[in-house]
CSV table of N, CA and C in Angstrom, one decimal:
chain,number,residue,atom,x,y,z
A,1235,MET,N,-26.7,-113.0,-9.7
A,1235,MET,CA,-26.3,-111.7,-9.5
A,1235,MET,C,-25.5,-111.5,-8.2
A,1236,PRO,N,-25.7,-112.2,-7.1
A,1236,PRO,CA,-24.9,-111.9,-5.9
A,1236,PRO,C,-23.4,-112.1,-6.1
A,1237,PHE,N,-23.0,-113.0,-7.0
A,1237,PHE,CA,-21.5,-113.2,-7.2
A,1237,PHE,C,-20.9,-111.9,-7.7
A,1238,ASN,N,-21.6,-111.1,-8.4
A,1238,ASN,CA,-21.1,-109.8,-8.9
A,1238,ASN,C,-20.8,-108.8,-7.8
A,1239,LEU,N,-21.5,-109.0,-6.7
A,1239,LEU,CA,-21.3,-108.1,-5.6
A,1239,LEU,C,-20.0,-108.3,-4.8
A,1240,LEU,N,-19.4,-109.5,-5.1
A,1240,LEU,CA,-18.2,-109.8,-4.5
A,1240,LEU,C,-16.9,-109.5,-5.4
A,1241,LYS,N,-17.2,-109.0,-6.5
A,1241,LYS,CA,-16.1,-108.7,-7.5
A,1241,LYS,C,-15.2,-107.6,-6.9
A,1242,LYS,N,-13.9,-107.8,-7.1
A,1242,LYS,CA,-12.9,-106.9,-6.6
A,1242,LYS,C,-12.0,-106.4,-7.8
A,1243,TYR,N,-11.4,-105.3,-7.7
A,1243,TYR,CA,-10.5,-104.8,-8.8
A,1243,TYR,C,-9.4,-105.8,-8.9
A,1244,PRO,N,-8.9,-106.2,-10.1
A,1244,PRO,CA,-9.3,-105.7,-11.4
A,1244,PRO,C,-10.4,-106.6,-12.1
A,1245,GLU,N,-11.1,-107.4,-11.4
A,1245,GLU,CA,-12.2,-108.1,-12.0
A,1245,GLU,C,-13.3,-107.2,-12.5
A,1246,LEU,N,-14.0,-107.7,-13.5
A,1246,LEU,CA,-15.1,-106.9,-14.1
A,1246,LEU,C,-16.4,-107.5,-13.7
A,1247,LEU,N,-17.4,-106.6,-13.5
A,1247,LEU,CA,-18.7,-107.1,-13.2
A,1247,LEU,C,-19.2,-107.8,-14.5
A,1248,GLU,N,-19.9,-109.0,-14.2
A,1248,GLU,CA,-20.4,-109.8,-15.3
A,1248,GLU,C,-21.8,-109.4,-15.5
A,1249,ILE,N,-22.0,-108.4,-16.5
A,1249,ILE,CA,-23.4,-107.9,-16.7
A,1249,ILE,C,-23.9,-108.0,-18.2
A,1250,GLY,N,-23.0,-108.5,-19.0
A,1250,GLY,CA,-23.4,-108.7,-20.5
A,1250,GLY,C,-24.6,-109.6,-20.7
A,1251,HIS,N,-24.8,-110.5,-19.9
A,1251,HIS,CA,-25.9,-111.5,-20.1
A,1251,HIS,C,-27.2,-111.1,-19.4
A,1252,LEU,N,-27.1,-110.0,-18.6
A,1252,LEU,CA,-28.3,-109.6,-17.8
A,1252,LEU,C,-29.3,-108.8,-18.7
A,1253,MET,N,-30.5,-109.0,-18.4
A,1253,MET,CA,-31.6,-108.1,-19.0
A,1253,MET,C,-31.5,-106.7,-18.4
A,1254,GLU,N,-31.9,-105.7,-19.1
A,1254,GLU,CA,-31.7,-104.4,-18.7
A,1254,GLU,C,-32.2,-104.1,-17.3
A,1255,PRO,N,-33.4,-104.5,-16.9
A,1255,PRO,CA,-33.8,-104.2,-15.5
A,1255,PRO,C,-32.9,-104.8,-14.4
A,1256,ASP,N,-32.4,-106.1,-14.6
A,1256,ASP,CA,-31.5,-106.7,-13.7
A,1256,ASP,C,-30.2,-106.1,-13.7
A,1257,ARG,N,-29.7,-105.7,-14.9
A,1257,ARG,CA,-28.4,-105.0,-15.0
A,1257,ARG,C,-28.4,-103.7,-14.2
A,1258,ASN,N,-29.5,-102.9,-14.5
A,1258,ASN,CA,-29.6,-101.6,-13.8
A,1258,ASN,C,-29.8,-101.8,-12.3
A,1259,ARG,N,-30.5,-102.8,-11.8
A,1259,ARG,CA,-30.6,-103.0,-10.4
A,1259,ARG,C,-29.2,-103.3,-9.8
A,1260,LEU,N,-28.5,-104.2,-10.4
A,1260,LEU,CA,-27.1,-104.5,-9.9
A,1260,LEU,C,-26.2,-103.3,-9.9
A,1261,LEU,N,-26.2,-102.5,-11.0
A,1261,LEU,CA,-25.3,-101.4,-11.1
A,1261,LEU,C,-25.7,-100.3,-10.0
A,1262,LYS,N,-27.0,-100.2,-9.8
A,1262,LYS,CA,-27.5,-99.2,-8.8
A,1262,LYS,C,-27.1,-99.6,-7.4
A,1263,TRP,N,-27.2,-100.9,-7.2
A,1263,TRP,CA,-26.8,-101.5,-5.9
A,1263,TRP,C,-25.3,-101.2,-5.6
A,1264,VAL,N,-24.4,-101.4,-6.6
A,1264,VAL,CA,-23.0,-101.2,-6.5
A,1264,VAL,C,-22.8,-99.7,-6.3
A,1265,PHE,N,-23.4,-98.8,-7.0
A,1265,PHE,CA,-23.3,-97.4,-6.9
A,1265,PHE,C,-23.7,-96.9,-5.5
A,1266,GLU,N,-24.8,-97.4,-5.0
A,1266,GLU,CA,-25.3,-97.0,-3.7
A,1266,GLU,C,-24.3,-97.4,-2.6
A,1267,ARG,N,-23.8,-98.6,-2.7
A,1267,ARG,CA,-22.9,-99.2,-1.7
A,1267,ARG,C,-21.6,-98.4,-1.7
A,1268,ASP,N,-21.0,-98.2,-2.9
A,1268,ASP,CA,-19.7,-97.6,-3.0
A,1268,ASP,C,-19.6,-96.1,-3.0
A,1269,ILE,N,-20.7,-95.4,-3.5
A,1269,ILE,CA,-20.7,-94.0,-3.6
A,1269,ILE,C,-21.8,-93.3,-2.9
A,1270,GLU,N,-23.0,-93.5,-3.3
A,1270,GLU,CA,-24.1,-92.7,-2.7
A,1270,GLU,C,-24.3,-92.8,-1.2
A,1271,ASN,N,-24.2,-94.0,-0.7
A,1271,ASN,CA,-24.4,-94.2,0.8
A,1271,ASN,C,-23.1,-94.4,1.5
A,1272,ASN,N,-22.0,-94.0,0.9
A,1272,ASN,CA,-20.6,-94.2,1.5
A,1272,ASN,C,-20.3,-92.9,2.2
A,1273,GLN,N,-20.4,-92.9,3.5
A,1273,GLN,CA,-20.1,-91.7,4.3
A,1273,GLN,C,-18.6,-91.3,4.3
A,1274,ASN,N,-17.8,-92.2,3.9
A,1274,ASN,CA,-16.3,-91.9,3.8
A,1274,ASN,C,-15.8,-91.7,2.4
A,1275,PHE,N,-16.7,-91.3,1.5
A,1275,PHE,CA,-16.3,-91.2,0.1
A,1275,PHE,C,-15.5,-89.9,0.0
A,1276,ARG,N,-14.2,-90.0,0.1
A,1276,ARG,CA,-13.3,-88.8,0.1
A,1276,ARG,C,-12.0,-89.2,-0.7
A,1277,PHE,N,-11.4,-88.2,-1.3
A,1277,PHE,CA,-10.2,-88.3,-2.0
A,1277,PHE,C,-9.2,-87.3,-1.4
A,1278,LYS,N,-8.1,-87.8,-0.9
A,1278,LYS,CA,-7.0,-86.9,-0.3
A,1278,LYS,C,-7.7,-86.1,0.8
A,1279,GLY,N,-8.6,-86.7,1.6
A,1279,GLY,CA,-9.3,-86.1,2.7
A,1279,GLY,C,-10.4,-85.1,2.3
A,1280,LYS,N,-10.6,-84.9,1.0
A,1280,LYS,CA,-11.7,-84.0,0.6
A,1280,LYS,C,-12.9,-84.8,0.2
A,1281,VAL,N,-14.1,-84.2,0.6
A,1281,VAL,CA,-15.4,-84.9,0.3
A,1281,VAL,C,-15.6,-84.8,-1.2
A,1282,ILE,N,-16.2,-85.9,-1.7
A,1282,ILE,CA,-16.5,-86.0,-3.1
A,1282,ILE,C,-18.0,-85.8,-3.2
A,1283,ARG,N,-18.4,-84.9,-4.0
A,1283,ARG,CA,-19.8,-84.6,-4.2
A,1283,ARG,C,-20.2,-84.9,-5.7
A,1284,PRO,N,-21.5,-85.2,-5.9
A,1284,PRO,CA,-22.0,-85.4,-7.3
A,1284,PRO,C,-22.1,-84.0,-8.0
A,1285,ILE,N,-22.0,-84.1,-9.3
A,1285,ILE,CA,-22.2,-82.9,-10.1
A,1285,ILE,C,-23.7,-82.5,-10.0
A,1286,LYS,N,-24.0,-81.2,-10.3
A,1286,LYS,CA,-25.3,-80.7,-10.2
A,1286,LYS,C,-25.8,-80.5,-11.7
A,1287,GLY,N,-27.1,-80.7,-11.8
A,1287,GLY,CA,-27.7,-80.6,-13.2
A,1287,GLY,C,-29.2,-80.5,-13.1
A,1288,GLU,N,-29.8,-80.8,-14.2
A,1288,GLU,CA,-31.3,-80.7,-14.2
A,1288,GLU,C,-32.1,-81.9,-13.6
A,1289,GLU,N,-31.4,-82.8,-13.1
A,1289,GLU,CA,-32.0,-84.0,-12.5
A,1289,GLU,C,-31.3,-84.2,-11.1
A,1290,PRO,N,-31.9,-85.0,-10.2
A,1290,PRO,CA,-31.2,-85.2,-8.9
A,1290,PRO,C,-29.7,-85.6,-9.1
A,1291,ALA,N,-28.9,-85.0,-8.3
A,1291,ALA,CA,-27.5,-85.1,-8.4
A,1291,ALA,C,-26.9,-86.5,-8.5
A,1292,MET,N,-27.4,-87.4,-7.6
A,1292,MET,CA,-26.9,-88.8,-7.6
A,1292,MET,C,-27.4,-89.5,-8.8
A,1293,GLN,N,-28.6,-89.2,-9.2
A,1293,GLN,CA,-29.1,-89.9,-10.5
A,1293,GLN,C,-28.3,-89.4,-11.7
A,1294,LEU,N,-27.9,-88.2,-11.7
A,1294,LEU,CA,-27.0,-87.7,-12.8
A,1294,LEU,C,-25.7,-88.3,-12.8
A,1295,LEU,N,-25.1,-88.4,-11.6
A,1295,LEU,CA,-23.8,-89.0,-11.4
A,1295,LEU,C,-23.8,-90.5,-11.9
A,1296,PHE,N,-24.9,-91.2,-11.4
A,1296,PHE,CA,-25.0,-92.6,-11.8
A,1296,PHE,C,-25.0,-92.8,-13.3
A,1297,ARG,N,-25.8,-91.9,-14.0
A,1297,ARG,CA,-25.8,-91.9,-15.5
A,1297,ARG,C,-24.5,-91.7,-16.1
A,1298,HIS,N,-23.7,-90.7,-15.5
A,1298,HIS,CA,-22.4,-90.4,-16.1
A,1298,HIS,C,-21.4,-91.6,-15.9
A,1299,LEU,N,-21.6,-92.4,-14.9
A,1299,LEU,CA,-20.7,-93.5,-14.6
A,1299,LEU,C,-21.1,-94.8,-15.3
A,1300,THR,N,-22.3,-94.8,-15.9
A,1300,THR,CA,-22.8,-96.1,-16.6
A,1300,THR,C,-23.2,-95.8,-18.1
A,1301,THR,N,-23.1,-94.6,-18.5
A,1301,THR,CA,-23.5,-94.3,-19.9
A,1301,THR,C,-22.5,-93.3,-20.5
A,1302,GLU,N,-22.6,-93.2,-21.8
A,1302,GLU,CA,-21.7,-92.2,-22.5
A,1302,GLU,C,-22.6,-91.4,-23.5
A,1303,GLU,N,-22.1,-90.2,-23.7
A,1303,GLU,CA,-22.9,-89.3,-24.6
A,1303,GLU,C,-22.6,-89.6,-26.0
A,1304,MET,N,-23.6,-89.7,-26.8
A,1304,MET,CA,-23.5,-90.0,-28.2
A,1304,MET,C,-24.2,-88.9,-29.0
A,1305,GLU,N,-23.7,-88.6,-30.2
A,1305,GLU,CA,-24.3,-87.6,-31.0
A,1305,GLU,C,-25.1,-88.3,-32.1
A,1306,GLU,N,-26.3,-88.0,-32.3
A,1306,GLU,CA,-27.1,-88.7,-33.3
A,1306,GLU,C,-27.9,-87.6,-34.1
A,1307,GLU,N,-28.4,-88.1,-35.2
A,1307,GLU,CA,-29.1,-87.2,-36.2
A,1307,GLU,C,-30.6,-87.6,-36.2
A,1308,ASN,N,-31.5,-86.6,-36.0
A,1308,ASN,CA,-32.9,-86.9,-36.0
A,1308,ASN,C,-33.4,-87.0,-37.5
A,1309,GLU,N,-34.7,-87.2,-37.7
A,1309,GLU,CA,-35.2,-87.3,-39.0
A,1309,GLU,C,-35.1,-86.1,-39.8
A,1310,ASN,N,-34.9,-84.9,-39.2
A,1310,ASN,CA,-34.8,-83.7,-39.9
A,1310,ASN,C,-33.3,-83.3,-40.2
A,1311,GLY,N,-32.4,-84.2,-39.9
A,1311,GLY,CA,-31.0,-84.0,-40.1
A,1311,GLY,C,-30.3,-83.2,-39.1
A,1312,LYS,N,-31.0,-82.9,-38.0
A,1312,LYS,CA,-30.5,-82.1,-36.9
A,1312,LYS,C,-29.7,-83.0,-35.9
A,1313,LEU,N,-28.5,-82.6,-35.5
A,1313,LEU,CA,-27.8,-83.4,-34.5
A,1313,LEU,C,-28.3,-83.1,-33.1
A,1314,PHE,N,-28.3,-84.1,-32.3
A,1314,PHE,CA,-28.7,-84.0,-30.9
A,1314,PHE,C,-27.8,-85.0,-30.1
A,1315,LYS,N,-27.7,-84.8,-28.8
A,1315,LYS,CA,-26.9,-85.7,-28.0
A,1315,LYS,C,-27.8,-86.4,-27.0
A,1316,ARG,N,-27.5,-87.6,-26.8
A,1316,ARG,CA,-28.2,-88.4,-25.8
A,1316,ARG,C,-27.2,-89.4,-25.2
A,1317,ARG,N,-27.5,-89.9,-24.0
A,1317,ARG,CA,-26.7,-90.8,-23.3
A,1317,ARG,C,-27.2,-92.2,-23.5
A,1318,ILE,N,-26.3,-93.2,-23.8
A,1318,ILE,CA,-26.6,-94.6,-23.9
A,1318,ILE,C,-25.8,-95.4,-23.0
A,1319,PHE,N,-26.3,-96.6,-22.7
A,1319,PHE,CA,-25.5,-97.5,-21.8
A,1319,PHE,C,-24.2,-97.8,-22.4
A,1320,GLU,N,-23.2,-97.8,-21.5
A,1320,GLU,CA,-21.8,-98.1,-22.0
A,1320,GLU,C,-21.2,-99.3,-21.1
A,1321,ILE,N,-21.1,-100.4,-21.7
A,1321,ILE,CA,-20.7,-101.6,-20.9
A,1321,ILE,C,-19.3,-101.5,-20.3
A,1322,HIS,N,-18.4,-100.9,-20.9
A,1322,HIS,CA,-17.0,-100.8,-20.3
A,1322,HIS,C,-17.0,-100.0,-19.1
A,1323,ARG,N,-17.7,-98.9,-19.0
A,1323,ARG,CA,-17.8,-98.1,-17.8
A,1323,ARG,C,-18.5,-98.9,-16.7
A,1324,SER,N,-19.6,-99.5,-17.1
A,1324,SER,CA,-20.5,-100.2,-16.2
A,1324,SER,C,-19.8,-101.4,-15.5
A,1325,GLN,N,-19.0,-102.1,-16.3
A,1325,GLN,CA,-18.3,-103.3,-15.8
A,1325,GLN,C,-17.3,-102.9,-14.8
A,1326,ARG,N,-16.9,-101.6,-14.8
A,1326,ARG,CA,-15.8,-101.2,-13.9
A,1326,ARG,C,-16.3,-100.2,-12.8
A,1327,LEU,N,-17.6,-100.2,-12.6
A,1327,LEU,CA,-18.2,-99.2,-11.7
A,1327,LEU,C,-17.6,-99.4,-10.3
A,1328,HIS,N,-17.4,-100.6,-9.9
A,1328,HIS,CA,-16.8,-100.9,-8.5
A,1328,HIS,C,-15.4,-100.5,-8.4
A,1329,TRP,N,-14.7,-100.1,-9.5
A,1329,TRP,CA,-13.3,-99.6,-9.5
A,1329,TRP,C,-13.2,-98.2,-9.0
A,1330,VAL,N,-14.3,-97.4,-9.1
A,1330,VAL,CA,-14.3,-96.0,-8.7
A,1330,VAL,C,-13.8,-95.9,-7.2
A,1331,LYS,N,-14.5,-96.6,-6.3
A,1331,LYS,CA,-14.2,-96.6,-4.9
A,1331,LYS,C,-12.7,-97.1,-4.7
A,1332,TYR,N,-12.3,-98.1,-5.3
A,1332,TYR,CA,-11.0,-98.7,-5.2
A,1332,TYR,C,-9.9,-97.6,-5.5
A,1333,HIS,N,-10.1,-96.9,-6.6
A,1333,HIS,CA,-9.2,-95.8,-6.9
A,1333,HIS,C,-9.3,-94.6,-6.0
A,1334,ILE,N,-10.5,-94.2,-5.7
A,1334,ILE,CA,-10.7,-93.1,-4.8
A,1334,ILE,C,-10.0,-93.3,-3.4
A,1335,ASP,N,-10.1,-94.6,-3.0
A,1335,ASP,CA,-9.5,-94.9,-1.7
A,1335,ASP,C,-8.0,-95.1,-1.8
A,1336,GLU,N,-7.4,-94.9,-3.0
A,1336,GLU,CA,-6.0,-95.0,-3.3
A,1336,GLU,C,-5.4,-96.4,-2.9
A,1337,ASN,N,-6.1,-97.4,-3.3
A,1337,ASN,CA,-5.6,-98.8,-3.0
A,1337,ASN,C,-4.5,-99.2,-4.0
A,1338,LEU,N,-4.5,-98.6,-5.2
A,1338,LEU,CA,-3.5,-98.9,-6.2
A,1338,LEU,C,-2.3,-98.1,-5.9
A,1339,LYS,N,-1.2,-98.8,-5.7
A,1339,LYS,CA,0.1,-98.1,-5.3
A,1339,LYS,C,1.1,-97.9,-6.5
A,1340,LYS,N,0.9,-98.6,-7.6
A,1340,LYS,CA,1.9,-98.4,-8.7
A,1340,LYS,C,1.2,-98.4,-10.0
A,1341,ASN,N,1.8,-97.9,-11.0
A,1341,ASN,CA,1.3,-97.7,-12.3
A,1341,ASN,C,0.0,-96.8,-12.3
A,1342,ILE,N,0.1,-95.8,-11.5
A,1342,ILE,CA,-1.0,-94.8,-11.4
A,1342,ILE,C,-0.5,-93.4,-11.5
A,1343,GLU,N,-1.2,-92.5,-12.2
A,1343,GLU,CA,-0.8,-91.1,-12.3
A,1343,GLU,C,-2.0,-90.4,-11.7
A,1344,ILE,N,-1.7,-89.5,-10.7
A,1344,ILE,CA,-2.7,-88.7,-10.1
A,1344,ILE,C,-2.2,-87.2,-10.3
A,1345,PHE,N,-3.0,-86.4,-11.0
A,1345,PHE,CA,-2.5,-85.1,-11.4
A,1345,PHE,C,-3.7,-84.2,-11.7
A,1346,SER,N,-3.4,-82.9,-11.7
A,1346,SER,CA,-4.4,-81.9,-12.0
A,1346,SER,C,-3.9,-81.1,-13.3
A,1347,THR,N,-4.9,-80.7,-14.0
A,1347,THR,CA,-4.6,-79.9,-15.3
A,1347,THR,C,-5.5,-78.7,-15.3
A,1348,GLU,N,-5.1,-77.7,-16.1
A,1348,GLU,CA,-6.0,-76.6,-16.5
A,1348,GLU,C,-6.4,-76.8,-17.9
A,1349,GLU,N,-7.7,-76.7,-18.2
A,1349,GLU,CA,-8.2,-77.0,-19.5
A,1349,GLU,C,-9.2,-76.0,-19.9
A,1350,ARG,N,-9.4,-75.8,-21.2
A,1350,ARG,CA,-10.5,-75.0,-21.8
A,1350,ARG,C,-11.7,-75.8,-22.1
A,1351,ILE,N,-12.8,-75.6,-21.4
A,1351,ILE,CA,-14.0,-76.3,-21.7
A,1351,ILE,C,-15.1,-75.4,-22.0
A,1352,ASN,N,-15.7,-75.5,-23.2
A,1352,ASN,CA,-16.7,-74.5,-23.6
A,1352,ASN,C,-16.3,-73.1,-23.4
A,1353,GLY,N,-15.0,-72.8,-23.7
A,1353,GLY,CA,-14.5,-71.5,-23.7
A,1353,GLY,C,-14.1,-71.0,-22.3
A,1354,LYS,N,-14.3,-71.8,-21.3
A,1354,LYS,CA,-14.0,-71.4,-19.9
A,1354,LYS,C,-12.8,-72.2,-19.4
A,1355,LYS,N,-12.0,-71.5,-18.5
A,1355,LYS,CA,-10.9,-72.2,-17.9
A,1355,LYS,C,-11.4,-73.0,-16.8
A,1356,LYS,N,-11.1,-74.3,-16.8
A,1356,LYS,CA,-11.5,-75.3,-15.8
A,1356,LYS,C,-10.3,-76.1,-15.3
A,1357,TYR,N,-10.4,-76.5,-14.1
A,1357,TYR,CA,-9.4,-77.4,-13.5
A,1357,TYR,C,-10.0,-78.7,-13.3
A,1358,ARG,N,-9.2,-79.7,-13.6
A,1358,ARG,CA,-9.6,-81.1,-13.5
A,1358,ARG,C,-8.5,-81.9,-12.7
A,1359,THR,N,-8.9,-82.8,-11.9
A,1359,THR,CA,-7.9,-83.7,-11.3
A,1359,THR,C,-8.2,-85.1,-11.8
A,1360,TYR,N,-7.2,-85.8,-12.2
A,1360,TYR,CA,-7.3,-87.1,-12.8
A,1360,TYR,C,-6.7,-88.2,-12.0
A,1361,ILE,N,-7.3,-89.3,-11.9
A,1361,ILE,CA,-6.7,-90.5,-11.3
A,1361,ILE,C,-6.7,-91.5,-12.5
A,1362,TYR,N,-5.5,-91.8,-13.0
A,1362,TYR,CA,-5.2,-92.5,-14.2
A,1362,TYR,C,-4.5,-93.8,-13.9
A,1363,ASP,N,-5.2,-94.9,-14.1
A,1363,ASP,CA,-4.7,-96.2,-13.9
A,1363,ASP,C,-4.0,-96.6,-15.2
A,1364,LEU,N,-2.7,-96.6,-15.3
A,1364,LEU,CA,-2.0,-96.9,-16.6
A,1364,LEU,C,-2.1,-98.3,-17.0
A,1365,THR,N,-2.1,-99.2,-16.1
A,1365,THR,CA,-2.2,-100.7,-16.5
A,1365,THR,C,-3.6,-101.0,-17.1
A,1366,GLN,N,-4.6,-100.6,-16.4
A,1366,GLN,CA,-6.0,-100.9,-16.8
A,1366,GLN,C,-6.6,-99.9,-17.8
A,1367,LYS,N,-5.9,-98.8,-18.0
A,1367,LYS,CA,-6.4,-97.8,-18.9
A,1367,LYS,C,-7.7,-97.2,-18.4
A,1368,TYR,N,-7.8,-96.9,-17.2
A,1368,TYR,CA,-9.0,-96.4,-16.5
A,1368,TYR,C,-8.8,-95.0,-15.9
A,1369,VAL,N,-9.7,-94.2,-16.1
A,1369,VAL,CA,-9.6,-92.8,-15.7
A,1369,VAL,C,-10.8,-92.4,-14.8
A,1370,ILE,N,-10.5,-91.6,-13.8
A,1370,ILE,CA,-11.5,-91.0,-12.9
A,1370,ILE,C,-11.3,-89.5,-13.0
A,1371,VAL,N,-12.3,-88.7,-13.3
A,1371,VAL,CA,-12.2,-87.3,-13.5
A,1371,VAL,C,-12.9,-86.6,-12.3
A,1372,LEU,N,-12.2,-85.8,-11.6
A,1372,LEU,CA,-12.7,-85.0,-10.5
A,1372,LEU,C,-12.5,-83.5,-10.9
A,1373,GLU,N,-13.4,-82.7,-10.4
A,1373,GLU,CA,-13.3,-81.2,-10.5
A,1373,GLU,C,-13.2,-80.6,-9.1
A,1374,PRO,N,-12.0,-80.0,-8.9
A,1374,PRO,CA,-11.9,-79.4,-7.5
A,1374,PRO,C,-12.9,-78.3,-7.4
A,1375,HIS,N,-13.6,-78.2,-6.2
A,1375,HIS,CA,-14.5,-77.2,-5.9
A,1375,HIS,C,-13.7,-75.9,-5.8
A,1376,ARG,N,-14.3,-74.8,-6.1
A,1376,ARG,CA,-13.6,-73.5,-6.1
A,1376,ARG,C,-13.1,-73.2,-4.7
A,1377,SER,N,-13.7,-73.7,-3.6
A,1377,SER,CA,-13.2,-73.5,-2.3
A,1377,SER,C,-12.0,-74.2,-2.0
A,1378,GLY,N,-11.7,-75.2,-2.8
A,1378,GLY,CA,-10.5,-76.1,-2.5
A,1378,GLY,C,-10.7,-77.1,-1.5
A,1379,MET,N,-11.9,-77.2,-0.9
A,1379,MET,CA,-12.2,-78.1,0.2
A,1379,MET,C,-12.9,-79.4,-0.3
A,1380,ASP,N,-13.5,-79.5,-1.5
A,1380,ASP,CA,-14.2,-80.6,-2.0
A,1380,ASP,C,-13.8,-80.9,-3.4
A,1381,TYR,N,-14.3,-82.0,-3.9
A,1381,TYR,CA,-14.2,-82.4,-5.3
A,1381,TYR,C,-15.6,-82.7,-5.8
A,1382,TYR,N,-15.9,-82.5,-7.1
A,1382,TYR,CA,-17.0,-83.0,-7.8
A,1382,TYR,C,-16.5,-84.2,-8.6
A,1383,LEU,N,-17.3,-85.3,-8.5
A,1383,LEU,CA,-17.0,-86.5,-9.3
A,1383,LEU,C,-17.7,-86.3,-10.6
A,1384,LEU,N,-16.9,-86.1,-11.7
A,1384,LEU,CA,-17.5,-85.9,-13.0
A,1384,LEU,C,-17.8,-87.1,-13.8
A,1385,SER,N,-16.8,-88.0,-13.8
A,1385,SER,CA,-17.0,-89.2,-14.6
A,1385,SER,C,-15.9,-90.2,-14.3
A,1386,ALA,N,-16.0,-91.4,-14.8
A,1386,ALA,CA,-15.0,-92.5,-14.8
A,1386,ALA,C,-15.2,-93.3,-16.0
A,1387,TYR,N,-14.1,-93.7,-16.7
A,1387,TYR,CA,-14.3,-94.5,-17.9
A,1387,TYR,C,-13.0,-95.2,-18.3
A,1388,TYR,N,-13.3,-96.2,-19.1
A,1388,TYR,CA,-12.2,-97.1,-19.7
A,1388,TYR,C,-11.8,-96.4,-21.0
A,1389,LEU,N,-10.5,-96.4,-21.2
A,1389,LEU,CA,-9.9,-95.8,-22.4
A,1389,LEU,C,-10.0,-96.8,-23.5
A,1390,ASN,N,-11.1,-97.0,-24.1
A,1390,ASN,CA,-11.3,-98.0,-25.1
A,1390,ASN,C,-11.3,-97.4,-26.5
A,1391,ARG,N,-11.2,-96.1,-26.7
A,1391,ARG,CA,-11.1,-95.5,-28.0
A,1391,ARG,C,-9.6,-95.4,-28.4
A,1392,CYS,N,-9.4,-95.4,-29.7
A,1392,CYS,CA,-8.0,-95.4,-30.2
A,1392,CYS,C,-7.2,-94.1,-29.8
A,1393,TYR,N,-7.9,-93.0,-29.5
A,1393,TYR,CA,-7.2,-91.8,-29.1
A,1393,TYR,C,-7.1,-91.6,-27.6
A,1394,GLY,N,-7.7,-92.5,-26.9
A,1394,GLY,CA,-7.8,-92.3,-25.4
A,1394,GLY,C,-6.4,-92.2,-24.7
A,1395,VAL,N,-5.6,-93.2,-24.9
A,1395,VAL,CA,-4.3,-93.2,-24.2
A,1395,VAL,C,-3.4,-92.0,-24.6
A,1396,LYS,N,-3.4,-91.7,-25.9
A,1396,LYS,CA,-2.6,-90.6,-26.4
A,1396,LYS,C,-3.1,-89.3,-25.8
A,1397,LYS,N,-4.4,-89.1,-25.7
A,1397,LYS,CA,-5.0,-87.9,-25.1
A,1397,LYS,C,-4.6,-87.8,-23.6
A,1398,MET,N,-4.6,-88.9,-22.9
A,1398,MET,CA,-4.2,-88.9,-21.5
A,1398,MET,C,-2.7,-88.6,-21.3
A,1399,LYS,N,-1.9,-89.2,-22.2
A,1399,LYS,CA,-0.4,-88.9,-22.1
A,1399,LYS,C,-0.2,-87.4,-22.3
A,1400,LYS,N,-0.9,-86.8,-23.2
A,1400,LYS,CA,-0.8,-85.3,-23.4
A,1400,LYS,C,-1.2,-84.6,-22.1
A,1401,LYS,N,-2.3,-85.0,-21.5
A,1401,LYS,CA,-2.7,-84.4,-20.2
A,1401,LYS,C,-1.6,-84.5,-19.2
A,1402,VAL,N,-1.0,-85.7,-19.1
A,1402,VAL,CA,0.0,-85.9,-18.1
A,1402,VAL,C,1.2,-85.0,-18.4
A,1403,MET,N,1.6,-84.8,-19.6
A,1403,MET,CA,2.7,-84.0,-20.0
A,1403,MET,C,2.4,-82.5,-19.6
A,1404,ASN,N,1.2,-82.1,-19.6
A,1404,ASN,CA,0.8,-80.7,-19.3
A,1404,ASN,C,0.2,-80.5,-17.9
A,1405,LYS,N,0.5,-81.5,-17.0
A,1405,LYS,CA,0.0,-81.4,-15.7
A,1405,LYS,C,0.5,-80.2,-14.9
A,1406,LEU,N,-0.3,-79.8,-13.9
A,1406,LEU,CA,0.2,-78.7,-13.0
A,1406,LEU,C,1.2,-79.2,-12.1
A,1407,ASP,N,1.9,-78.3,-11.5
A,1407,ASP,CA,3.0,-78.7,-10.5
A,1407,ASP,C,2.4,-79.2,-9.2
A,1408,GLU,N,1.2,-78.8,-8.9
A,1408,GLU,CA,0.6,-79.3,-7.6
A,1408,GLU,C,-0.8,-79.9,-7.9
A,1409,LEU,N,-1.2,-80.8,-7.0
A,1409,LEU,CA,-2.4,-81.5,-7.1
A,1409,LEU,C,-3.5,-80.5,-6.5
A,1410,LEU,N,-4.5,-80.3,-7.2
A,1410,LEU,CA,-5.6,-79.4,-6.7
A,1410,LEU,C,-6.7,-80.3,-6.0
């Protein structure tokens, strides 16, 4: 497991062979090192905060960075959502800090958009690594002083790159 702690972008964490407890321990260590205990976790000088929800904020953020939401059907035929482990996000967990620190100088799009989410107008700021097809999603705090880190993921779905190209085409004139 220690060799994984030395991985750098664009290397992937080698976690496919690990049992769930070991995998979770490694991912949690990387998360704590790069995000939770990082006093300088800022983007463009703005503090990055975890999203708030029904569970502790850092725990919720960790889940968003290592799992994806899936819709399933229960025995009564009713649809429900739950989060399941997502290897592509998890293998790239250490990339979040790399991109937030703006270490990538080319083949990157950093932009903000206005979007309709659940019928409400929301603003999002994206860090989009074109070469690696990797996206970090931030939400500017309404004060304009901070960001919320919503998620980060690999565009491994057939519609992912097309969707991001559309967002880039509709980007705002200024970065929020």
